Coordinates of C-alpha atoms in Angstrom, one line a residue:
M218 CA 20.7 6.2 9.0
T219 CA 19.7 2.8 10.5
T220 CA 18.8 0.2 7.9
K221 CA 16.6 -2.8 7.9
G222 CA 15.2 -4.6 4.9
M223 CA 16.2 -1.7 2.6
A224 CA 14.6 -2.1 -0.9
S225 CA 15.2 1.2 -2.5
T226 CA 16.9 1.5 -5.8
S227 CA 19.6 3.8 -4.6
T228 CA 21.4 5.0 -1.5
S229 CA 22.9 8.3 -1.0
T230 CA 26.7 8.3 -1.4
Q231 CA 27.0 11.4 0.8
V232 CA 27.7 10.4 4.5
P233 CA 27.5 13.4 6.8
E234 CA 30.4 14.1 9.2
H235 CA 32.6 11.3 7.7
S236 CA 36.3 10.9 8.4
P237 CA 38.7 11.1 5.4
R238 CA 40.5 8.2 7.1
L239 CA 37.4 6.0 6.6
Y240 CA 35.6 7.3 3.5
N241 CA 35.9 7.8 -0.2
D242 CA 33.4 7.5 -3.0
D243 CA 34.2 3.8 -3.7
L244 CA 33.7 2.8 -0.1
A245 CA 30.5 4.9 0.3
P246 CA 27.1 3.2 0.3
A247 CA 26.1 2.3 -3.3
S248 CA 24.6 5.2 -5.3
E249 CA 23.3 3.0 -8.2
R250 CA 21.7 -0.4 -8.0
K251 CA 21.6 -1.9 -11.4
W252 CA 22.4 -5.5 -10.7
G253 CA 19.4 -7.6 -11.5
A254 CA 18.9 -11.4 -10.9
F255 CA 20.8 -12.3 -14.1
S256 CA 23.8 -10.4 -13.0
V257 CA 23.7 -12.1 -9.6
F258 CA 23.3 -15.4 -11.3
N259 CA 26.4 -14.7 -13.3
V260 CA 28.4 -13.7 -10.3
W261 CA 28.2 -17.5 -9.5
T262 CA 28.7 -18.7 -13.1
S263 CA 31.9 -16.6 -13.1
D264 CA 33.0 -17.8 -9.8
V265 CA 32.7 -21.6 -10.3
H266 CA 33.0 -21.9 -14.1
S267 CA 36.7 -21.8 -14.1
L268 CA 39.5 -24.3 -14.7
Y269 CA 40.0 -24.8 -11.0
G270 CA 36.2 -25.0 -10.3
Y271 CA 36.0 -27.8 -12.9
F272 CA 39.1 -29.5 -11.5
L273 CA 37.6 -29.5 -8.0
A274 CA 34.2 -30.8 -9.1
A275 CA 35.9 -33.6 -11.2
S276 CA 38.1 -34.5 -8.3
L277 CA 35.2 -34.7 -5.9
F278 CA 33.5 -36.9 -8.4
L279 CA 36.2 -39.4 -7.9
V280 CA 35.7 -39.2 -4.1
A281 CA 32.0 -39.9 -4.5
G282 CA 32.7 -43.1 -6.4
G283 CA 29.5 -42.6 -8.5
T284 CA 27.3 -40.0 -10.0
F285 CA 24.3 -40.4 -7.7
K286 CA 26.3 -40.0 -4.5
F287 CA 28.3 -37.1 -6.1
I288 CA 25.1 -35.2 -6.8
I289 CA 23.9 -35.7 -3.3
G290 CA 27.1 -34.4 -1.8
I291 CA 27.2 -31.4 -4.2
G292 CA 23.5 -30.8 -3.7
V293 CA 23.7 -30.6 0.1
G294 CA 26.8 -28.4 -0.2
S295 CA 25.1 -26.1 -2.7
L296 CA 22.1 -25.6 -0.5
V297 CA 24.3 -24.6 2.4
I298 CA 26.2 -22.2 0.1
Y299 CA 22.9 -20.7 -0.9
G300 CA 21.7 -20.1 2.6
L301 CA 25.0 -18.5 3.8
M302 CA 25.4 -16.4 0.7
T303 CA 21.9 -15.0 1.1
L304 CA 22.6 -14.2 4.7
I305 CA 25.7 -12.0 3.9
G306 CA 24.0 -10.8 0.6
K307 CA 21.1 -9.3 2.6
A308 CA 23.5 -7.3 4.7
G309 CA 25.0 -5.9 1.5
V310 CA 21.5 -5.0 0.1
R311 CA 20.4 -3.4 3.3
T312 CA 23.5 -1.3 4.1
G313 CA 24.9 -0.7 0.5
V314 CA 28.5 -0.9 1.8
P315 CA 31.4 -3.2 0.8
Y316 CA 32.8 -5.9 3.0
P317 CA 35.6 -4.0 4.7
V318 CA 33.2 -1.2 5.7
L319 CA 30.6 -3.8 7.1
A320 CA 33.4 -5.4 9.0
R321 CA 33.9 -2.2 10.9
A322 CA 30.7 -2.9 12.8
S323 CA 32.2 -6.1 14.2
F324 CA 35.9 -5.4 14.4
G325 CA 36.1 -1.6 14.8
T326 CA 36.6 1.2 12.4
F327 CA 40.3 0.5 12.1
G328 CA 40.4 -3.1 13.3
A329 CA 38.4 -4.0 10.2
N330 CA 41.6 -3.6 8.2
V331 CA 42.8 -7.0 9.6
P332 CA 40.0 -9.1 8.3
A333 CA 40.0 -7.0 5.1
L334 CA 43.7 -7.8 4.6
V335 CA 43.2 -11.5 5.3
R336 CA 40.7 -11.6 2.5
A337 CA 42.9 -9.4 0.3
V338 CA 46.0 -11.7 0.7
V339 CA 43.9 -14.8 -0.1
A340 CA 42.3 -13.2 -3.1
T341 CA 45.7 -11.9 -4.5
F342 CA 47.1 -15.4 -4.2
W343 CA 44.2 -16.9 -6.1
Y344 CA 44.3 -14.1 -8.6
G345 CA 47.8 -15.2 -9.6
A346 CA 46.8 -18.9 -9.5
Q347 CA 43.8 -18.4 -11.8
T348 CA 45.8 -16.1 -14.2
S349 CA 48.4 -18.8 -14.5
A350 CA 45.7 -21.4 -15.2
A351 CA 44.2 -19.3 -17.9
A352 CA 47.6 -18.7 -19.5
G353 CA 48.1 -22.5 -19.4
A354 CA 44.9 -23.1 -21.4
I355 CA 46.2 -20.8 -24.1
V356 CA 49.7 -22.4 -24.0
A357 CA 48.0 -25.8 -24.5
F358 CA 46.5 -24.6 -27.7
L359 CA 49.6 -22.7 -29.1
T360 CA 52.0 -25.6 -28.6
R361 CA 50.1 -27.5 -31.3
Y362 CA 52.2 -25.3 -33.7
G363 CA 55.9 -25.4 -34.4
G364 CA 56.8 -21.8 -33.7
P365 CA 55.1 -21.4 -30.3
R366 CA 56.2 -25.0 -29.4
H367 CA 59.8 -24.1 -30.1
L368 CA 59.5 -21.0 -27.9
H369 CA 58.0 -23.1 -25.2
E370 CA 60.7 -25.7 -25.3
T371 CA 63.8 -23.5 -25.8
T372 CA 63.2 -20.3 -24.0
H373 CA 63.0 -20.0 -20.2
L374 CA 62.5 -17.0 -18.0
L375 CA 61.7 -16.6 -14.3
G376 CA 61.2 -20.3 -13.8
H377 CA 58.8 -20.6 -16.7
S378 CA 59.0 -21.0 -20.5
G379 CA 59.0 -17.9 -22.6
L380 CA 55.6 -18.8 -24.1
E381 CA 54.2 -19.2 -20.6
V382 CA 55.4 -15.8 -19.6
V383 CA 54.0 -14.1 -22.7
C384 CA 50.6 -15.7 -22.2
F385 CA 50.6 -14.9 -18.4
L386 CA 51.3 -11.2 -19.1
G387 CA 48.6 -11.1 -21.8
V388 CA 45.9 -12.5 -19.5
W389 CA 47.2 -10.4 -16.6
A390 CA 46.9 -7.2 -18.8
A391 CA 43.4 -8.2 -20.1
Q392 CA 42.0 -8.5 -16.5
L393 CA 43.6 -5.2 -15.5
L394 CA 41.8 -3.5 -18.4
I395 CA 38.4 -4.9 -17.3
I396 CA 38.7 -4.0 -13.7
S397 CA 40.2 -0.5 -14.4
R398 CA 36.8 0.5 -16.0
G399 CA 34.8 0.0 -12.7
M400 CA 32.1 -2.2 -11.3
E401 CA 29.7 -1.7 -14.1
T402 CA 32.2 -3.1 -16.7
V403 CA 32.7 -6.0 -14.3
R404 CA 28.9 -6.7 -14.4
R405 CA 28.7 -6.5 -18.2
F406 CA 31.8 -8.8 -18.6
Q407 CA 30.4 -11.5 -16.3
D408 CA 27.0 -11.3 -18.0
F409 CA 28.9 -12.3 -21.2
A410 CA 31.4 -14.8 -19.6
G411 CA 28.9 -16.9 -17.6
P412 CA 26.7 -18.1 -20.5
V413 CA 29.7 -18.6 -22.9
V414 CA 31.4 -20.9 -20.5
W415 CA 28.2 -22.9 -19.9
L416 CA 27.9 -23.4 -23.7
M417 CA 31.5 -24.6 -24.0
M418 CA 31.1 -27.0 -21.1
L419 CA 28.1 -28.6 -22.8
V420 CA 30.0 -28.8 -26.1
L421 CA 32.9 -30.6 -24.3
A422 CA 30.6 -33.1 -22.6
V423 CA 28.6 -33.8 -25.8
A424 CA 31.7 -34.2 -28.0
L425 CA 33.3 -36.6 -25.6
S426 CA 30.2 -38.6 -25.1
V427 CA 29.7 -39.0 -28.9
K428 CA 33.4 -40.0 -29.2
A429 CA 33.0 -42.5 -26.4
G430 CA 29.9 -44.0 -28.1
A431 CA 27.7 -43.7 -25.0
V432 CA 26.8 -41.5 -22.1
S433 CA 29.0 -42.6 -19.1
F434 CA 28.6 -41.9 -15.4
S435 CA 31.6 -43.7 -14.0
V436 CA 35.3 -44.1 -14.5
D437 CA 37.0 -47.5 -15.1
M438 CA 39.6 -47.7 -12.4
P439 CA 40.4 -50.2 -9.7
A440 CA 39.1 -49.1 -6.3
K441 CA 42.5 -48.9 -4.7
E442 CA 43.8 -46.7 -7.6
L443 CA 40.7 -44.6 -7.5
A444 CA 41.1 -43.9 -3.7
T445 CA 44.8 -42.9 -4.3
L446 CA 43.9 -40.5 -7.1
A447 CA 41.0 -39.1 -5.2
K448 CA 43.2 -38.4 -2.1
S449 CA 46.0 -36.9 -4.1
S450 CA 43.7 -34.5 -6.0
T451 CA 41.6 -33.4 -3.0
G452 CA 43.5 -34.2 0.1
L453 CA 40.5 -36.0 1.6
N454 CA 41.4 -39.2 3.4
V455 CA 38.1 -41.0 3.0
T456 CA 36.9 -44.2 1.3
P457 CA 35.3 -43.3 -2.1
G458 CA 31.5 -43.8 -2.1
S459 CA 31.2 -43.9 1.8
L460 CA 28.9 -41.8 3.8
A461 CA 32.0 -40.0 5.1
A462 CA 33.0 -39.2 1.5
I463 CA 29.6 -37.7 0.7
A464 CA 29.8 -35.5 3.8
A465 CA 33.4 -34.5 2.9
I466 CA 32.3 -33.6 -0.6
A467 CA 29.6 -31.3 0.7
A468 CA 32.0 -29.7 3.3
T469 CA 34.8 -29.2 0.7
W470 CA 32.3 -27.6 -1.8
V471 CA 31.1 -25.2 0.8
T472 CA 34.7 -24.3 1.8
Y473 CA 35.6 -23.6 -1.8
F474 CA 33.3 -20.6 -1.6
A475 CA 34.6 -19.5 1.9
A476 CA 36.2 -16.3 0.6
L477 CA 33.0 -15.0 -1.1
F478 CA 31.1 -15.7 2.1
L479 CA 32.9 -12.7 3.4
N480 CA 32.7 -10.3 0.5
F481 CA 29.6 -11.2 -1.5
G482 CA 28.2 -7.9 -0.1
D483 CA 30.7 -6.2 -2.5
F484 CA 28.3 -7.2 -5.3
A485 CA 25.0 -7.5 -3.4
R486 CA 25.2 -3.8 -2.5
F487 CA 24.4 -3.1 -6.1
V488 CA 21.2 -5.2 -6.1
P489 CA 18.0 -3.2 -5.7
D490 CA 16.1 -5.4 -3.3
E491 CA 16.2 -8.7 -1.4
K492 CA 13.8 -10.5 -3.8
T493 CA 16.1 -9.9 -6.7
L494 CA 19.0 -11.2 -4.6
R495 CA 17.2 -14.4 -3.7
K496 CA 16.2 -15.1 -7.2
G497 CA 19.7 -14.6 -8.6
N498 CA 21.1 -16.8 -5.8
V499 CA 18.6 -19.6 -6.3
W500 CA 19.4 -20.0 -10.0
G501 CA 23.2 -19.2 -9.5
L502 CA 23.8 -21.5 -6.6
P503 CA 21.9 -24.7 -6.1
V504 CA 20.6 -24.9 -9.6
N505 CA 23.7 -23.8 -11.4
L506 CA 26.2 -25.5 -9.2
I507 CA 24.4 -28.9 -9.3
L508 CA 24.1 -28.8 -13.1
F509 CA 27.7 -27.6 -13.6
S510 CA 29.0 -30.4 -11.3
F511 CA 26.9 -33.0 -13.2
V512 CA 28.4 -31.8 -16.5
A513 CA 31.9 -31.9 -15.0
A514 CA 31.3 -35.5 -13.8
L515 CA 29.9 -36.5 -17.2
T516 CA 32.9 -35.0 -19.0
T517 CA 35.4 -36.7 -16.7
A518 CA 33.7 -40.1 -17.1
A519 CA 33.5 -39.7 -20.9
A520 CA 37.1 -38.6 -21.2
S521 CA 38.3 -41.7 -19.2
K522 CA 36.5 -43.9 -21.8
V523 CA 37.9 -42.0 -24.8
Y524 CA 41.5 -41.6 -23.6
G525 CA 41.8 -44.6 -21.3
Q526 CA 42.9 -42.4 -18.3
V527 CA 41.3 -40.1 -15.8
I528 CA 42.0 -36.5 -16.8
L529 CA 40.9 -33.8 -14.3
E530 CA 42.2 -30.8 -16.2
P531 CA 39.6 -29.6 -18.9
A532 CA 42.4 -27.7 -20.8
E533 CA 44.3 -31.0 -21.1
I534 CA 41.2 -32.8 -22.3
S535 CA 40.4 -30.2 -25.0
A536 CA 44.0 -30.1 -26.1
K537 CA 43.6 -33.7 -27.2
F538 CA 40.8 -32.9 -29.7
D539 CA 41.6 -33.5 -33.4
S540 CA 39.6 -30.4 -34.4
V541 CA 41.8 -27.3 -34.3
F542 CA 38.6 -25.2 -34.1
L543 CA 37.4 -27.0 -31.0
V544 CA 40.7 -26.7 -29.4
L545 CA 40.9 -23.0 -30.0
L546 CA 37.3 -22.5 -28.9
A547 CA 38.0 -24.4 -25.7
A548 CA 41.2 -22.5 -25.0
L549 CA 39.5 -19.1 -25.4
T550 CA 36.5 -20.2 -23.4
F551 CA 38.6 -21.5 -20.4
A552 CA 40.6 -18.3 -20.6
V553 CA 37.4 -16.2 -20.5
A554 CA 36.1 -18.4 -17.6
T555 CA 39.2 -17.8 -15.6
L556 CA 39.1 -14.1 -16.3
G557 CA 35.6 -14.2 -15.0
I558 CA 36.4 -15.8 -11.6
N559 CA 39.4 -13.6 -11.2
V560 CA 37.5 -10.4 -11.7
V561 CA 34.6 -11.5 -9.5
A562 CA 36.3 -13.4 -6.7
N563 CA 39.9 -12.3 -6.7
F564 CA 40.1 -8.7 -8.0
V565 CA 37.1 -6.8 -6.7
S566 CA 37.7 -7.8 -3.1
P567 CA 41.3 -6.7 -2.7
A568 CA 40.5 -3.5 -4.7
F569 CA 38.1 -2.6 -1.9
D570 CA 40.2 -4.1 0.9
F571 CA 43.3 -2.1 0.0
A572 CA 41.3 1.0 -0.5
N573 CA 40.0 0.6 3.0
L574 CA 43.5 0.9 4.4
A575 CA 44.0 4.5 3.3
P576 CA 40.8 5.8 1.7
K577 CA 42.2 9.3 1.3
Y578 CA 45.0 8.0 -1.1
M579 CA 43.7 4.6 -2.3
D580 CA 40.6 4.2 -4.3
F581 CA 39.0 1.1 -6.0
R582 CA 41.2 1.3 -9.2
R583 CA 44.4 1.8 -7.3
G584 CA 43.6 -1.0 -4.9
G585 CA 43.0 -3.3 -7.9
L586 CA 46.2 -2.2 -9.5
L587 CA 48.1 -3.0 -6.3
A588 CA 46.6 -6.5 -6.2
A589 CA 47.6 -7.1 -9.8
V590 CA 51.2 -6.0 -9.2
I591 CA 51.5 -8.2 -6.2
A592 CA 50.3 -11.2 -8.2
L593 CA 52.7 -10.3 -10.9
L594 CA 55.6 -10.2 -8.5
L595 CA 54.6 -13.6 -7.1
Y596 CA 54.7 -15.2 -10.6
P597 CA 58.4 -16.1 -10.6
L598 CA 57.8 -18.0 -7.3
H599 CA 54.7 -19.8 -8.6
P600 CA 53.4 -20.5 -5.0
W601 CA 50.1 -21.7 -6.5
D602 CA 51.6 -24.9 -8.0
N603 CA 50.0 -26.8 -5.1
A604 CA 46.8 -24.8 -5.0
P605 CA 44.4 -27.7 -4.5
S606 CA 45.9 -28.5 -1.1
F607 CA 45.1 -25.0 0.0
V608 CA 41.3 -25.1 -0.4
N609 CA 40.5 -26.2 3.2
A610 CA 43.5 -24.3 4.7
I611 CA 42.4 -21.1 3.1
G612 CA 38.7 -21.6 3.9
S613 CA 39.5 -22.3 7.5
T614 CA 41.1 -18.9 8.0
M615 CA 37.8 -17.3 6.8
G616 CA 35.5 -19.2 9.0
P617 CA 36.1 -17.4 12.3
I618 CA 35.8 -13.9 10.7
F619 CA 32.6 -14.9 9.0
G620 CA 31.2 -16.3 12.3
V621 CA 31.8 -13.0 14.2
I622 CA 30.4 -10.8 11.4
V623 CA 27.2 -12.9 11.0
V624 CA 26.5 -13.2 14.8
D625 CA 27.2 -9.5 15.2
Y626 CA 24.9 -8.4 12.4
Y627 CA 22.0 -10.9 12.8
L628 CA 21.9 -12.0 16.5
I629 CA 23.3 -9.0 18.3
R630 CA 22.4 -6.0 16.1
K631 CA 19.2 -7.6 14.8
S632 CA 20.1 -6.5 11.2
R633 CA 20.2 -2.8 12.3
I634 CA 23.3 -0.7 11.7
D635 CA 23.9 3.0 11.7
V636 CA 25.6 3.2 8.4
A637 CA 26.8 6.8 8.8
A638 CA 28.6 5.7 12.0
L639 CA 30.7 3.2 10.0
Y640 CA 32.5 6.3 8.6
Q641 CA 33.1 8.1 11.9
E642 CA 36.2 7.7 14.0
D643 CA 34.5 8.6 17.2
G644 CA 31.1 7.0 16.6
E645 CA 29.4 3.8 17.7
F646 CA 32.1 1.6 16.2
R647 CA 35.1 3.2 17.8
F648 CA 35.3 0.4 20.5
Q649 CA 38.9 0.5 21.9
R650 CA 40.4 3.3 19.8
G651 CA 39.0 1.7 16.6
W652 CA 39.5 -1.9 17.6
N653 CA 37.0 -4.4 19.0
V654 CA 39.1 -6.6 21.2
R655 CA 36.3 -9.0 21.9
A656 CA 35.8 -9.7 18.2
F657 CA 39.5 -10.4 17.7
A658 CA 39.6 -12.7 20.7
A659 CA 36.7 -14.7 19.5
A660 CA 38.1 -15.0 16.0
A661 CA 41.5 -16.0 17.3
V662 CA 40.1 -18.8 19.4
G663 CA 38.0 -20.0 16.4
A664 CA 41.2 -20.0 14.3
V665 CA 42.9 -22.4 16.7
F666 CA 40.2 -25.0 16.0
S667 CA 39.8 -24.2 12.2
S668 CA 43.4 -23.5 11.2
L669 CA 46.0 -24.6 13.7
L670 CA 44.6 -27.9 15.0
P671 CA 44.1 -29.4 11.5
V672 CA 47.8 -28.8 10.7
Y673 CA 49.6 -29.1 14.1
G674 CA 47.1 -31.0 16.2
P675 CA 46.6 -34.8 16.6
A676 CA 46.6 -36.8 13.4
G677 CA 43.1 -38.1 14.2
Y678 CA 41.8 -34.5 14.4
S679 CA 43.0 -33.7 10.9
A680 CA 41.8 -36.9 9.4
T681 CA 38.3 -36.8 11.0
L682 CA 37.5 -33.1 11.2
G683 CA 39.9 -31.5 8.6
P684 CA 37.2 -31.2 5.9
Y685 CA 35.0 -29.4 8.4
S686 CA 37.5 -26.9 9.8
W687 CA 35.7 -23.9 8.2
F688 CA 32.4 -24.9 9.9
I689 CA 34.2 -25.3 13.2
G690 CA 35.8 -21.9 13.0
V691 CA 32.4 -20.3 12.3
V692 CA 30.6 -22.0 15.2
V693 CA 33.4 -21.6 17.8
S694 CA 34.1 -17.9 17.0
G695 CA 30.4 -17.0 16.6
L696 CA 29.3 -18.6 19.9
L697 CA 32.2 -17.2 21.8
Y698 CA 31.6 -13.7 20.4
L699 CA 27.9 -14.0 21.5
A700 CA 29.0 -15.1 24.9
V701 CA 31.6 -12.4 25.6
T702 CA 29.2 -9.7 24.4
G703 CA 26.3 -11.1 26.4
G704 CA 24.2 -10.9 23.3
R705 CA 24.3 -7.1 23.4
S706 CA 26.0 -4.6 21.2
P707 CA 29.4 -3.7 22.7
A708 CA 29.9 -0.2 23.9
G709 CA 31.2 2.0 21.1
R710 CA 33.3 4.2 23.4

């Protein structure tokens, strides 16, 4: 069952001689491939068109010091994202398996649970953060009225206001309802959410530009204050508008997508062929990301003219509108947008990742429910209050894993994998009792350069190379893995 360049519309879900410790119907190769280019496009609209996606784009706009330099940085980053996503997406199309199963080829049949859990923990964290952000957009609208505002100001529970808790639980339940109906419902939801969010972003930009009396592409702020705000919102210690700033923008934009570099195959496995994948990725990544970032920059600049201050939160901007209809429309749209990214980026992955731990007892729906419950339990602690500072840190933990998987699949195995063996305990991917020690060693060394040195190393290392920690992790772990294997597939027994 070796695959290369698979282009068929379906793959058998029946894997002969599979182990119940490694197989269930949700982890099996995809049986239906109904995701066209439009659905792939909307994976990306759902992933970036969120409150935090807007916040990051607007923050990087400040780092750029101008629209032209901003578009250059975002454009370069978006092209890199396209190339890397297409690499991992092809593996999903060709094998038809989700990320934790593909990781078995590199880390071993049971060792793959470690990189799967790393991704699951990160996704669960962001699930809670995005749910809280969506609830915040609704709270911003409701507090315009006396009753909800009174509840918000006088009732407190679990470190939050009563209104915040109610809205969080509502958004949390809505997401759970979507995911509980399976991947086909996920596809239909994102096909709705993506275009709706784009429409609202344009309405926001046009409304603010009209109110400002002109189309603006800059913010009125002294250079020193701009640098301070840019650093506080992004953590980047660069001079706005410099060449280093443009490079850091590109690197940070790539790092923002670090988690999906690992598990984009969870979606690509439902695409019928590589041509469809590339078409969806072209429109969804460089084209969509550049246009979205441009609109975010335009909105930020216009809002600074209208309100006399730089506002990076779109919900805060829309809450200032005089029109109740526009405020409601914006609140609902941002909530839908955040539901979209949570379902795509932060719910599907842990559902598969947790299912991979015990396939006999945990399926896709139960894995998703577990992720949702963990995020709910984290809510009283609100660990995501400082979420922006975690972008590079989180991305850096993903780089070494990605480097090993890509080198193993493309350079060592030449895109050829015995898919059936991925579900066999004593097959090709047994390695050392289900663990590939070489892969873990390479990833661990890469993590030193990508995760530990930026935090605990010399200050100069963090200031200079911090924004590029994800790339360093990819290169170090990938090259080291290539070296320790001698460029040959490690023995499976």
